[in-house]
CSV table of C-alpha atoms in Angstrom, one decimal:
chain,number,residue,atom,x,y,z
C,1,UNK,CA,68.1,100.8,40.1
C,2,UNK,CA,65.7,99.8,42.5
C,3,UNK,CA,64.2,102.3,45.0
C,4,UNK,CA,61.3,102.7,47.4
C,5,UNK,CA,59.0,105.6,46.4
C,6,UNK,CA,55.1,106.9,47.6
C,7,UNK,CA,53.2,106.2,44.4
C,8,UNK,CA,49.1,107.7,43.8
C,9,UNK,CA,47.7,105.3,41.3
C,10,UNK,CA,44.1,106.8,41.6
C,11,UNK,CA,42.5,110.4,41.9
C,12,UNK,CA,41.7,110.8,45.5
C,13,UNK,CA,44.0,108.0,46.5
C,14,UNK,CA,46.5,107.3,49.4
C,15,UNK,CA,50.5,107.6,49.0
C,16,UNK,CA,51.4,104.1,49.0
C,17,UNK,CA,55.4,102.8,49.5
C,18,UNK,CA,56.2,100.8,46.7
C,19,UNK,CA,59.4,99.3,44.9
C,20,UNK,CA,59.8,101.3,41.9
C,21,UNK,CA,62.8,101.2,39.3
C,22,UNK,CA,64.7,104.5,38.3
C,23,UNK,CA,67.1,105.0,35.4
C,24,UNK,CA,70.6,106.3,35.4
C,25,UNK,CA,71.0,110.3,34.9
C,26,UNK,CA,70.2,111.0,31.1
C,27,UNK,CA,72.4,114.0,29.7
C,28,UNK,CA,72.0,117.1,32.3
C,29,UNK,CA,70.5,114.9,34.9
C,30,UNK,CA,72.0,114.5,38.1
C,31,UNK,CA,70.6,111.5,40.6
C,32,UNK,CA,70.3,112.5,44.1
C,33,UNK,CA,69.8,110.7,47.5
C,34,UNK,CA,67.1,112.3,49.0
C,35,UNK,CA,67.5,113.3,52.1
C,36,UNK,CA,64.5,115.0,53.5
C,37,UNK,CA,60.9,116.1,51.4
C,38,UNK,CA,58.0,118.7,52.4
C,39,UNK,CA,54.6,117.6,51.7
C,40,UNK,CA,53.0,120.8,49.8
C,41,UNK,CA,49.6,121.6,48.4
C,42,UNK,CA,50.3,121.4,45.4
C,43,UNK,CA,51.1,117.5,45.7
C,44,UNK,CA,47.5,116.9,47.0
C,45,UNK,CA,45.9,118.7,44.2
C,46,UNK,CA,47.8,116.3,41.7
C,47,UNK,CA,46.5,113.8,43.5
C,48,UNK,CA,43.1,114.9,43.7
C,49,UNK,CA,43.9,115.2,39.6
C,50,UNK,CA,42.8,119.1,39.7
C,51,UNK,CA,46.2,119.4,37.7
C,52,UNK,CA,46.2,116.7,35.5
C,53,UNK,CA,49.7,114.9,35.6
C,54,UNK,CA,49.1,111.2,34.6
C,55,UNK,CA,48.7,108.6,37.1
C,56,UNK,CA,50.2,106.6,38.6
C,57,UNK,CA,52.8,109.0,39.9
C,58,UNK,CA,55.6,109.6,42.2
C,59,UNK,CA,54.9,113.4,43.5
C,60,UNK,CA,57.1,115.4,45.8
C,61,UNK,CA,59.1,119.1,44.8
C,62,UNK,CA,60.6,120.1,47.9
C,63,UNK,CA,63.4,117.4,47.9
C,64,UNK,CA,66.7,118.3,49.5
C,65,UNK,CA,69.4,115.3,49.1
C,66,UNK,CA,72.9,114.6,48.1
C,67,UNK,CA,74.3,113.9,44.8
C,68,UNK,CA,75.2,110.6,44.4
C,69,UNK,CA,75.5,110.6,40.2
C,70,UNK,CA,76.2,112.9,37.6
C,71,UNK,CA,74.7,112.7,33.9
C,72,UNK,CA,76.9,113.8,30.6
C,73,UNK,CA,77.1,117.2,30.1
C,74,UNK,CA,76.6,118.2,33.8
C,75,UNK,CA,79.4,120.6,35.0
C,76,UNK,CA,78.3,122.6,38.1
C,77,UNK,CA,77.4,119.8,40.3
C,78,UNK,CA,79.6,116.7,41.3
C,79,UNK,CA,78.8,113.4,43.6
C,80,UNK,CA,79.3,114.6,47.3
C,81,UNK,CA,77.0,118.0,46.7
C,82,UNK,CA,74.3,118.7,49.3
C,83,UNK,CA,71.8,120.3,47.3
C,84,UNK,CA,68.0,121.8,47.2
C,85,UNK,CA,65.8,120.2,44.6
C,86,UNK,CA,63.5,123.3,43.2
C,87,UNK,CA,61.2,123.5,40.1
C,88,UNK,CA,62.2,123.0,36.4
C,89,UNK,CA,62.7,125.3,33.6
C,90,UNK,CA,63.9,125.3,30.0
C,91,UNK,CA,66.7,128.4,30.2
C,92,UNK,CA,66.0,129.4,27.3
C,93,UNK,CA,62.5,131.3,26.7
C,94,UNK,CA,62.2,135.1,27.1
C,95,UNK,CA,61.1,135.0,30.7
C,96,UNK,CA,63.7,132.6,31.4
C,97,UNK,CA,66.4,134.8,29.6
C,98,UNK,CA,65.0,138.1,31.7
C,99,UNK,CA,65.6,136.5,35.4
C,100,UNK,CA,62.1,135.3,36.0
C,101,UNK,CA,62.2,131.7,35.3
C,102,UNK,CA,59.3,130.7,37.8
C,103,UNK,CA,57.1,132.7,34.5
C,104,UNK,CA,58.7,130.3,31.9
C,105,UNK,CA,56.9,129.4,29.2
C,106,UNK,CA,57.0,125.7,29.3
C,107,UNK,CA,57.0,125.3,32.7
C,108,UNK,CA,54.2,123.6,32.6
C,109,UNK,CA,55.6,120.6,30.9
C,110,UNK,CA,58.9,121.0,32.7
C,111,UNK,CA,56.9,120.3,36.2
C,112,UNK,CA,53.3,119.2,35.6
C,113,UNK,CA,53.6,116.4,32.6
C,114,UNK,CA,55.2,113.4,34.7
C,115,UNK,CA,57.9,112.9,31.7
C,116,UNK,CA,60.8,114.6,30.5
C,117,UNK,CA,59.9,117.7,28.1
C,118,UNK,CA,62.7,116.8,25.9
C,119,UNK,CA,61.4,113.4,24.5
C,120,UNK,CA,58.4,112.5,26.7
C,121,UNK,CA,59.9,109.9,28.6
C,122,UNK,CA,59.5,109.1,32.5
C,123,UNK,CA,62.6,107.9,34.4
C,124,UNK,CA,60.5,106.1,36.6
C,125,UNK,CA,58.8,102.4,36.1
C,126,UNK,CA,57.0,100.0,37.8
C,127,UNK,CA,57.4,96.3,36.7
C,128,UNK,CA,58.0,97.3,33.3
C,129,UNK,CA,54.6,99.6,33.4
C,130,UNK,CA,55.0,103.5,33.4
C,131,UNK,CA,55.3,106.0,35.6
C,132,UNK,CA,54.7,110.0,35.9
C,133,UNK,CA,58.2,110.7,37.0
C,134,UNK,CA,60.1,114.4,36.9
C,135,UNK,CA,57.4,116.2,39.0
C,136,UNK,CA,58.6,119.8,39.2
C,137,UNK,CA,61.4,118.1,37.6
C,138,UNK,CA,62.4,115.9,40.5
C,139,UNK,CA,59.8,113.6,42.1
C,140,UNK,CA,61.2,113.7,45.6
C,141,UNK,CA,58.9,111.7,47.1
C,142,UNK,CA,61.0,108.5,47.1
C,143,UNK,CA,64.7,107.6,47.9
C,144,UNK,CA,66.2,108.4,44.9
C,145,UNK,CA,65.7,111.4,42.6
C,146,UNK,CA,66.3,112.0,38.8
C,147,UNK,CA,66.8,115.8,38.4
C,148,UNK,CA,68.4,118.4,36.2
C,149,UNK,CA,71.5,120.8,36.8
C,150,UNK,CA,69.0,123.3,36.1
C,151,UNK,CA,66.7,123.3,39.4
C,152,UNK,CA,69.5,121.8,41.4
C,153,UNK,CA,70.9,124.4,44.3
C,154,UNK,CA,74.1,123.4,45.9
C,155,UNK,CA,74.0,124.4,49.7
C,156,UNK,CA,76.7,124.7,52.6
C,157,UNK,CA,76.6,121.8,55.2
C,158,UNK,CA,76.2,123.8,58.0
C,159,UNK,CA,72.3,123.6,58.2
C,160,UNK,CA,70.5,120.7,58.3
C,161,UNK,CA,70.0,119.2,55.4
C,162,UNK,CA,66.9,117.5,55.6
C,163,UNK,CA,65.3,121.4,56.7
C,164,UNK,CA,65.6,122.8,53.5
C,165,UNK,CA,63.2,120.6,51.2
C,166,UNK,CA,60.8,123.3,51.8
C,167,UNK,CA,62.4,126.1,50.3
C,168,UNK,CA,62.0,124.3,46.8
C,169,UNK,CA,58.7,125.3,46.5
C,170,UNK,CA,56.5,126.4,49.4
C,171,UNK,CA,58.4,128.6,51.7
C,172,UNK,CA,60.3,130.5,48.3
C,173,UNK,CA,56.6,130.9,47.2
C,174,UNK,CA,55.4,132.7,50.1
C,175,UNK,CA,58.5,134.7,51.0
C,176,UNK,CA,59.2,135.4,47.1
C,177,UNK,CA,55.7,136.9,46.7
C,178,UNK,CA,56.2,139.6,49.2
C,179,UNK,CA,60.0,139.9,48.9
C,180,UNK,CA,60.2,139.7,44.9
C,181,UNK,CA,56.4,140.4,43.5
C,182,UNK,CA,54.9,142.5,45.6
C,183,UNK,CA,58.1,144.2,47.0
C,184,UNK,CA,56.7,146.7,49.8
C,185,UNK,CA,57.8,149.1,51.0
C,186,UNK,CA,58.8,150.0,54.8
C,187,UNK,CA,56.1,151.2,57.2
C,188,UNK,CA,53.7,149.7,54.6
C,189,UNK,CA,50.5,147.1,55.4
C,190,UNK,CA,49.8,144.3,54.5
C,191,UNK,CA,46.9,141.4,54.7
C,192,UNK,CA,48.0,137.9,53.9
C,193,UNK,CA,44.9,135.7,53.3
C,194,UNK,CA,45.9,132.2,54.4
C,195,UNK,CA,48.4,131.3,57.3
C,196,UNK,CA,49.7,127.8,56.2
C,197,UNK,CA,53.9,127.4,55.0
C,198,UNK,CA,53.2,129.9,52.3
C,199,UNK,CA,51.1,133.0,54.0
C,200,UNK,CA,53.3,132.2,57.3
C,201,UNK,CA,56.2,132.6,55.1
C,202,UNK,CA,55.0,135.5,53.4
C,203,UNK,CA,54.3,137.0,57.2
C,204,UNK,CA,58.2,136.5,57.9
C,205,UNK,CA,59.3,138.4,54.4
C,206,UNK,CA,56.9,141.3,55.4
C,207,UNK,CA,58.4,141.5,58.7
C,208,UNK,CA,61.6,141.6,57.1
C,209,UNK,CA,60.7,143.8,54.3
C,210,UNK,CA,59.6,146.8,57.2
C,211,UNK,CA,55.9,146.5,57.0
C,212,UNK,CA,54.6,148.2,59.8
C,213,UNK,CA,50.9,146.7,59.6
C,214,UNK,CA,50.9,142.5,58.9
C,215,UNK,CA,47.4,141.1,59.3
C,216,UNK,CA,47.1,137.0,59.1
C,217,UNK,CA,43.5,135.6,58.2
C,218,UNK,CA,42.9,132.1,58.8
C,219,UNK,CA,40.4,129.9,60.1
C,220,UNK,CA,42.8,128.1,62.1
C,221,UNK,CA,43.7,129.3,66.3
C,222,UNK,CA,46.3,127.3,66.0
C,223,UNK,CA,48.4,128.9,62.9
C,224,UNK,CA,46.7,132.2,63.9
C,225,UNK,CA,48.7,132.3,67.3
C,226,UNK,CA,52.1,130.9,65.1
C,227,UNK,CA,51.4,133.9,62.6
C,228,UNK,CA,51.4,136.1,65.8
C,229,UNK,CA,54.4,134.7,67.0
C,230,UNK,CA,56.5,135.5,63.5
C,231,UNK,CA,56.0,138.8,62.8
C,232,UNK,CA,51.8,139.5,62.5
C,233,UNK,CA,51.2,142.3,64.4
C,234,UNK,CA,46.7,141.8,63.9
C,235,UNK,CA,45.2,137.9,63.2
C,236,UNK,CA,41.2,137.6,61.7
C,237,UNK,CA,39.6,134.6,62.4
C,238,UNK,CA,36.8,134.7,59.9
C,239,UNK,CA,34.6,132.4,62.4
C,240,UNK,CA,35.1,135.3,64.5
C,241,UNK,CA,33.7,138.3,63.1
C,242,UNK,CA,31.2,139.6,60.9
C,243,UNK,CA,32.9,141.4,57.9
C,244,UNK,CA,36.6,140.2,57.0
C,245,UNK,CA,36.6,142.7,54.8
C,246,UNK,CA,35.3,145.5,56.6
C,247,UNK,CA,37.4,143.9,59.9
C,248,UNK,CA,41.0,144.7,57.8
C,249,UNK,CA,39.6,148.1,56.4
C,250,UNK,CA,39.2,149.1,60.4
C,251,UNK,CA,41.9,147.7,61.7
C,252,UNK,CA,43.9,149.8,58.9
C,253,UNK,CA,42.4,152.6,58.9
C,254,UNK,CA,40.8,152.1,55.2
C,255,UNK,CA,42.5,149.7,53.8
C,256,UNK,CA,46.5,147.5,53.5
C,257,UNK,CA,48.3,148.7,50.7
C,258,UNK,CA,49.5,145.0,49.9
C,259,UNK,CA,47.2,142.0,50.3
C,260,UNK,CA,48.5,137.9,49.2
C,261,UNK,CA,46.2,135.5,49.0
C,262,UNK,CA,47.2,131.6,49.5
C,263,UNK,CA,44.5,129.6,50.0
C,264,UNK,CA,43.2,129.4,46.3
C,265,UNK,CA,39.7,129.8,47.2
C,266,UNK,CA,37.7,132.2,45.0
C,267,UNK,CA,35.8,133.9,47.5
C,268,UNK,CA,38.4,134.4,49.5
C,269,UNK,CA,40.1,136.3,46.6
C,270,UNK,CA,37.5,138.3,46.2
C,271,UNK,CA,38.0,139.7,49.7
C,272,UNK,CA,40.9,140.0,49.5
C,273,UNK,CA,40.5,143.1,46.8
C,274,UNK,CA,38.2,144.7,48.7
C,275,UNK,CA,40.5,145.1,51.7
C,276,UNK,CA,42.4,147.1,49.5
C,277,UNK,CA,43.4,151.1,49.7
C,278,UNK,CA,44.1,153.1,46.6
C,279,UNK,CA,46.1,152.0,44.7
C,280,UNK,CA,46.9,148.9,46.2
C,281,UNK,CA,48.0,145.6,45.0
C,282,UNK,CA,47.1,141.6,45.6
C,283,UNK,CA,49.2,139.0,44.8
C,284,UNK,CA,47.4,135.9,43.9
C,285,UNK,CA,49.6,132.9,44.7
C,286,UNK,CA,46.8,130.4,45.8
C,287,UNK,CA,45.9,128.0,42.7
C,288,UNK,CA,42.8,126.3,43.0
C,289,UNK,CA,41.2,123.6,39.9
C,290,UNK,CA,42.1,124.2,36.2
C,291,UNK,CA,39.1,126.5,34.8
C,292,UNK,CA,38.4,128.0,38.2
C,293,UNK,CA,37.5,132.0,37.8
C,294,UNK,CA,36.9,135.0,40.4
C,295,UNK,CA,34.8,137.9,39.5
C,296,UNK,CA,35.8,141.6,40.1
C,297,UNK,CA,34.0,145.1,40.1
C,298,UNK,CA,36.3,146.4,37.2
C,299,UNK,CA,35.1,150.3,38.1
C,300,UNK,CA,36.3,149.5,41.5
C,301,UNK,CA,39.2,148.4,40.7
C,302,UNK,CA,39.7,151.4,37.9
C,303,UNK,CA,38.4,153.9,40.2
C,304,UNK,CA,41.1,152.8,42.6
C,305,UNK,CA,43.9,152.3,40.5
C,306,UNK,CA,43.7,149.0,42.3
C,307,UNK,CA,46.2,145.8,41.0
C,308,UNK,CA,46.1,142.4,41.0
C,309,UNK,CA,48.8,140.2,39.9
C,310,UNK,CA,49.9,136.5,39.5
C,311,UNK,CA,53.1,135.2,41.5
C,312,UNK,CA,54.6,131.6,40.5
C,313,UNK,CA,57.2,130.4,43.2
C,314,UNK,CA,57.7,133.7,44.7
C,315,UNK,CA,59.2,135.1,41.4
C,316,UNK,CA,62.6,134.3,42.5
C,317,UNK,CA,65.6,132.1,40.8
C,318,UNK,CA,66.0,129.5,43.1
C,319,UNK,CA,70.0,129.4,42.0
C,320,UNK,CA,69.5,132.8,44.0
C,321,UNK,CA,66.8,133.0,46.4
C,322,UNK,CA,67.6,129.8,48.0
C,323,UNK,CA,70.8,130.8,49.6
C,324,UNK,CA,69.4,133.7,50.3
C,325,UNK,CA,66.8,132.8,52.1
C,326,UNK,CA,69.4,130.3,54.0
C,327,UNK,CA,71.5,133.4,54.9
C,328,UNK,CA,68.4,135.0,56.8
C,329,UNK,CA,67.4,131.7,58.3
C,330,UNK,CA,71.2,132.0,59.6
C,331,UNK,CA,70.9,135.4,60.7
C,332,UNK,CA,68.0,134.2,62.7
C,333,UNK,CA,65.5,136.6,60.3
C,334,UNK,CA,63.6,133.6,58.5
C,335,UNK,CA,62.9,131.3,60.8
C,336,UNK,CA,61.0,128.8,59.0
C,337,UNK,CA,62.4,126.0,60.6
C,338,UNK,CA,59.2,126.7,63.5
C,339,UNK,CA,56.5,126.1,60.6
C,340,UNK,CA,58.0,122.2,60.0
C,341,UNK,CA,57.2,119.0,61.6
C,342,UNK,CA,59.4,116.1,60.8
C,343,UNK,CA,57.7,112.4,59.8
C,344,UNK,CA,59.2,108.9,58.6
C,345,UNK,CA,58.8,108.3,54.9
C,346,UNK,CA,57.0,105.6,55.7
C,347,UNK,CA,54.3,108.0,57.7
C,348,UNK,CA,53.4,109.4,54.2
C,349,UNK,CA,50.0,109.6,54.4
C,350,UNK,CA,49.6,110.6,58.3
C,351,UNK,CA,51.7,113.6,57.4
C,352,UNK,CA,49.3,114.6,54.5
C,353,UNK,CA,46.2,114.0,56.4
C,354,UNK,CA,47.7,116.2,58.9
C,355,UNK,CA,48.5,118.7,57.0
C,356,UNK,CA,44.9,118.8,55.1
C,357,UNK,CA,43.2,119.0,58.6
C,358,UNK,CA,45.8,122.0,60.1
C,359,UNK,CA,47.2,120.1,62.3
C,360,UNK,CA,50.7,120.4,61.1
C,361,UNK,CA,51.4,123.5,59.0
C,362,UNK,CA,54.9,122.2,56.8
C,363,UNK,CA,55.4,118.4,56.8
C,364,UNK,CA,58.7,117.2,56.1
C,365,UNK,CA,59.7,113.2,55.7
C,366,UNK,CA,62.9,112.1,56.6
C,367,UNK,CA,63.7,109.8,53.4
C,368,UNK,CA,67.4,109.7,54.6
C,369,UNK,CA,70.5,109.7,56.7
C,370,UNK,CA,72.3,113.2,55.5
């Protein structure tokens, strides 16, 4: 079938609308109408070809739609099913097997290869020329979707669908790495390094979690004063001070006991460390180039019994942590629906420029009628 997706044919190039042709669901596929998509990070850096998923490309991984097709072998979802598209997984590794799916062992060729693990193949073509289709086993950036059952979430209809795209990836990511990874506990503090969709998620989970002390660092005023508003209770500008570090350790009285850092810079990691008190942990969420490396005092971080650890999509099962995250939106705990700003598909590239310059925090393109 024909349908209209935003294609990159060239590192560093612009999302373009394009007619593009997508198969019929292959066995455990579903096809979905999308509905509503949130630009993420992680799409520009494809782009930019610091992962390398073949070009050209439809990107897009926060796709929430409807089912409109089912593939053989597909059991749990039917036509008619408002759903949340989320990353891929194979099911079957030993991370998959212990909960943690996020930590599979293919995942990178479930979300990052542009073709289906299974045989290589794309569902996606342009004039009888290829192209990189199932990103994050979806490519929601286009009117039509080829997904699995597997990172498929059915959702109630009582929220709006075309809100929940974000959950797929970015807002899980941020509110899974303090609710899942680092797991705090109350009257705790925290520093969260980065305030875009994922740090200003991450401030809402900490709130929620009981931390007592949540400090947001960002150059921006602007998501500095939105972090305030959801749950922060101290903002660093680093344009603002001297130390970062030594501005954290202060206003904590020595140190947070949890720090997340989001931005993927390597310096900023490093900082992130050091605002550490004994014992205390970093996340690292952040993902910057391919090859990229941070450097570390190891007697520091021996001396005080420091950790740092690695979070993938918030460490949660999206089957789970989606409608949980839903349920606190609904109890009016998760708020995330103040970090989005709604665009036409065919604004594309105005919602990713805004997003790269701060202006917007979570883009999300209305692809659809729900």
């Amino acid at each position: 079938m024909d349908v209209d997706a935003a294609l990159v044919t060239e590192p560093e190039g612009e999302f373009e609308i394009d007619t593009v042709q997508l198969e019929e669901p292959q066995a455990g596929e579903v096809l979905v109408r999308v509905v509503g998509a949130g630009v993420c990070h992680t799409d520009m850096i494809v782009r930019d070809q610091l992962y390398p998923t073949p070009l050209p490309a439809v990107l897009g991984h926060e796709g929430s739609g409807v089912v409109e097709a089912i593939g053989p072998g597909v059991t749990g979802l039917e036509p008619g099913d408002n759903v949340v598209m989320s990353y891929d997984y194979d099911g079957d590794c030993h991370s998959c097997r212990d909960g943690h799916p996020a930590f599979c062992e293919d995942f990178f060729e479930h979300n990052f290869s542009g073709a289906r693990p299974e045989d290589g193949t794309s569902p996606i073509s342009r004039d009888g020329e290829r192209v990189s289709g199932r990103f994050f086993g979806q490519s929601s950036f286009a009117t039509h979707a080829i997904a699995t059952e597997r990172n498929v979430v059915p959702v109630d209809d009582d929220v709006p669908l075309e809100l929940l795209g974000p959950l797929g990836c970015g807002i899980q990511t941020g509110a899974g790495g303090v609710i899942n990874s680092l797991d705090p506990q109350a009257g705790s503090s925290i520093a969260i390094f980065g305030a875009g969709s994922v740090g200003l998620s991450a401030v809402m989970a900490a709130e929620i979690k009981g931390c007592t002390e949540i400090i947001s660092v960002d150059l921006k005023p602007n998501r500095l004063e939105k972090a305030a508003e959801l749950g922060a209770t101290e903002t660093v500008n680093p344009a603002e001070v001297d130390d970062v570090i030594e501005t954290v350790r202060e206003l904590t009285g020595g140190g947070v006991n949890y720090a997340l850092e989001t931005t993927g810079v390597p310096d900023v990691a490093e900082q992130a460390v050091e605002t550490l008190t004994q014992r205390g942990t970093l996340g690292i969420i952040g993902a910057p180039a391919l090859g990229t490396e941070a450097s570390y005092d190891v007697n520091n971080l021996l001396l005080n019994g420091r950790t740092i650890t690695g979070i993938v999509e918030g460490d949660g099962d999206p089957q789970q942590f989606i409608p949980d995250l839903i349920e606190l939106y609904r109890q009016g705990k998760f708020p995330f629906d103040e970090l989005v700003t709604y665009y036409d598909f065919e604004d594309i590239q105005q919602a990713v420029e805004d997003s790269e310059s701060g202006e917007t925090i979570k883009p999300v393109l209305r692809v659809s009628e729900p």
